[in-house]
Coordinates of C-alpha atoms and ligand atoms in Angstrom, one line a residue:
M30 CA 10.8 -83.3 -69.1
A31 CA 9.8 -83.2 -72.8
S32 CA 10.8 -79.9 -74.5
I33 CA 10.3 -78.0 -77.7
W34 CA 13.6 -77.2 -79.4
V35 CA 14.2 -74.7 -82.1
F36 CA 17.4 -75.1 -84.0
H37 CA 18.5 -72.6 -86.7
G38 CA 21.3 -73.5 -89.1
P39 CA 24.0 -71.5 -90.9
N40 CA 23.8 -67.8 -91.6
L41 CA 20.5 -67.5 -89.8
N42 CA 22.3 -65.5 -87.1
L43 CA 22.3 -62.7 -89.8
V44 CA 18.5 -62.7 -90.3
G45 CA 17.3 -59.1 -90.2
L46 CA 20.4 -57.9 -92.0
R47 CA 20.7 -60.6 -94.6
E48 CA 18.7 -60.3 -97.8
P49 CA 15.6 -58.8 -96.1
E50 CA 13.6 -59.3 -99.3
H51 CA 13.8 -63.0 -98.7
Y52 CA 14.2 -63.3 -94.9
G53 CA 12.4 -60.3 -93.5
S54 CA 13.5 -57.6 -91.2
H55 CA 13.1 -59.3 -87.8
T56 CA 16.4 -60.3 -86.1
L57 CA 16.9 -63.8 -84.9
L58 CA 16.8 -62.5 -81.3
E59 CA 13.3 -61.1 -82.0
I60 CA 12.1 -64.3 -83.6
N61 CA 13.5 -66.4 -80.7
Q62 CA 11.9 -64.0 -78.1
E63 CA 8.5 -64.4 -79.7
I64 CA 8.9 -68.2 -79.8
V65 CA 9.9 -68.4 -76.1
Q66 CA 7.1 -66.1 -75.0
T67 CA 4.4 -67.9 -77.0
A68 CA 5.5 -71.2 -75.5
N69 CA 5.6 -69.7 -72.0
Q70 CA 2.0 -68.3 -72.4
V71 CA 0.8 -71.9 -72.5
G72 CA 3.1 -73.2 -69.8
M73 CA 5.6 -74.8 -72.1
I74 CA 9.3 -74.3 -72.6
A75 CA 10.9 -73.7 -75.9
E76 CA 14.7 -73.4 -76.3
C77 CA 16.3 -71.8 -79.3
R78 CA 19.8 -72.3 -80.6
Q79 CA 21.7 -71.3 -83.8
T80 CA 24.9 -72.7 -85.2
N81 CA 27.1 -72.3 -88.3
H82 CA 28.7 -75.7 -87.6
E83 CA 27.1 -78.8 -89.0
G84 CA 28.6 -81.2 -86.4
D85 CA 27.2 -79.0 -83.6
L86 CA 23.7 -79.4 -85.0
I87 CA 24.1 -83.1 -85.4
D88 CA 25.3 -83.4 -81.7
W89 CA 22.3 -81.3 -80.6
I90 CA 19.9 -83.5 -82.5
Q91 CA 21.5 -86.7 -81.2
A92 CA 20.8 -85.5 -77.7
L93 CA 17.0 -85.3 -78.3
S94 CA 14.5 -88.1 -77.8
P95 CA 11.2 -89.1 -79.3
E96 CA 9.5 -87.3 -76.4
D97 CA 11.0 -83.9 -77.5
F98 CA 9.8 -81.9 -80.5
L99 CA 12.1 -80.2 -83.0
I100 CA 11.4 -77.1 -85.1
L101 CA 14.3 -76.9 -87.5
N102 CA 15.4 -74.4 -90.1
P103 CA 18.5 -76.1 -91.5
G104 CA 19.4 -73.1 -93.8
A105 CA 21.4 -74.3 -96.8
W106 CA 22.0 -77.7 -95.2
T107 CA 18.3 -78.3 -96.2
H108 CA 19.5 -79.0 -99.7
T109 CA 22.7 -81.0 -98.9
S110 CA 22.9 -82.6 -95.5
Y111 CA 22.2 -86.4 -95.5
A112 CA 24.0 -86.3 -92.1
I113 CA 21.4 -84.1 -90.5
R114 CA 18.6 -86.1 -92.1
D115 CA 20.1 -89.3 -90.7
A116 CA 20.4 -87.8 -87.2
I117 CA 16.7 -86.9 -87.1
K118 CA 15.8 -90.4 -88.3
A119 CA 18.2 -92.0 -85.8
V120 CA 16.6 -90.4 -82.7
S121 CA 13.0 -90.4 -84.1
V122 CA 12.4 -86.9 -82.8
P123 CA 9.2 -85.5 -84.3
T124 CA 10.4 -82.6 -86.5
V125 CA 8.8 -79.7 -88.5
E126 CA 11.1 -78.0 -91.0
V127 CA 10.7 -74.2 -91.2
H128 CA 11.9 -71.8 -93.9
L129 CA 11.5 -68.0 -93.8
S130 CA 11.4 -67.8 -97.5
N131 CA 9.4 -70.0 -100.0
I132 CA 12.1 -72.4 -101.1
H133 CA 9.9 -73.6 -103.9
A134 CA 9.7 -70.2 -105.5
R135 CA 13.5 -69.4 -105.7
E136 CA 16.5 -70.9 -107.3
A137 CA 16.0 -74.5 -108.5
F138 CA 18.5 -76.0 -106.0
R139 CA 16.5 -74.7 -103.1
A140 CA 13.3 -76.5 -104.0
N141 CA 14.7 -79.8 -102.9
S142 CA 14.9 -80.6 -99.2
V143 CA 16.8 -83.8 -98.2
I144 CA 15.5 -83.2 -94.7
A145 CA 11.7 -83.0 -95.5
P146 CA 11.2 -86.8 -95.9
V147 CA 12.1 -87.4 -92.3
C148 CA 9.9 -84.5 -91.0
I149 CA 6.2 -84.4 -90.2
G150 CA 5.8 -81.4 -92.4
Q151 CA 7.3 -78.2 -93.8
V152 CA 6.4 -74.6 -93.3
S153 CA 8.0 -72.4 -96.1
G154 CA 7.5 -68.8 -97.1
L155 CA 5.5 -67.4 -94.2
G156 CA 8.5 -65.5 -92.7
A157 CA 8.9 -65.4 -88.9
D158 CA 5.2 -66.4 -88.6
G159 CA 6.2 -69.8 -89.9
Y160 CA 8.0 -70.5 -86.6
I161 CA 5.0 -69.6 -84.5
L162 CA 2.7 -71.8 -86.6
A163 CA 5.1 -74.7 -86.2
L164 CA 5.3 -73.9 -82.5
R165 CA 1.5 -74.1 -82.2
Y166 CA 1.5 -77.4 -84.0
A167 CA 4.3 -78.6 -81.6
I168 CA 2.3 -77.5 -78.5
D169 CA -0.8 -79.4 -79.8
Y170 CA 1.4 -82.4 -80.6
Q171 CA 3.0 -82.5 -77.2
N172 CA -0.4 -82.1 -75.5
R173 CA -1.9 -85.0 -77.5
H174 CA 1.1 -87.1 -76.8
S175 CA 1.1 -86.5 -73.0
E176 CA -2.7 -87.3 -72.9
K177 CA -1.9 -90.6 -74.5
V178 CA 0.8 -91.4 -71.9
I179 CA -1.6 -90.5 -69.1
E180 CA -4.4 -92.7 -70.6
S181 CA -2.1 -95.7 -71.0
G182 CA -0.7 -95.2 -67.5
N183 CA 2.9 -95.0 -68.8
Ligands
DQA202 C1 16.3 -70.7 -95.6 C2 16.3 -71.1 -97.1 C3 17.6 -71.8 -97.5 O1 17.6 -72.1 -98.9 C4 18.7 -70.8 -97.3 O2 20.0 -71.4 -97.6 C5 18.7 -70.3 -95.9 C6 17.5 -69.9 -95.3 C7 15.0 -70.0 -95.2 O3 14.8 -69.9 -94.0 O4 14.3 -69.5 -96.1 O5 19.8 -70.1 -95.3 O6 16.3 -71.9 -94.9

């Protein structure tokens, strides 16, 4: 069954404690709970994971398929990881990149995302709400996709 996955990259386990002026005061647990509940309300399943290890994230992405949907906050790997970019491209999983802070309004190095070119789009600067907006998009996307599969009889 197609699923919505939410992967958080390095240091995002510290959200709520870490630089609240940039990342807000909600903990990752609270953010994940809201994501899971919002998906459940419309009968969908969202699974959230966090890692500080780049290889783990690459393995998780490689296990996805084009029928899944990925909401990804790559943390600082946003600005550096061609390996994560290649993994998304390799499995053709539809992906939306999310950032709690506005990466375009901070240090110059944050403004460039090497991940964004392989994503449908990017949500940046809307705090924890950004995940919920990306989730609503993912739900619509999955509904549209499953209608197409039913129409074509596949
Ligand atoms: C972040 C922005 C990144 O530049 C930073 O390295 C993070 C968090 C965000 O959610 O705003 O770890 O991805």
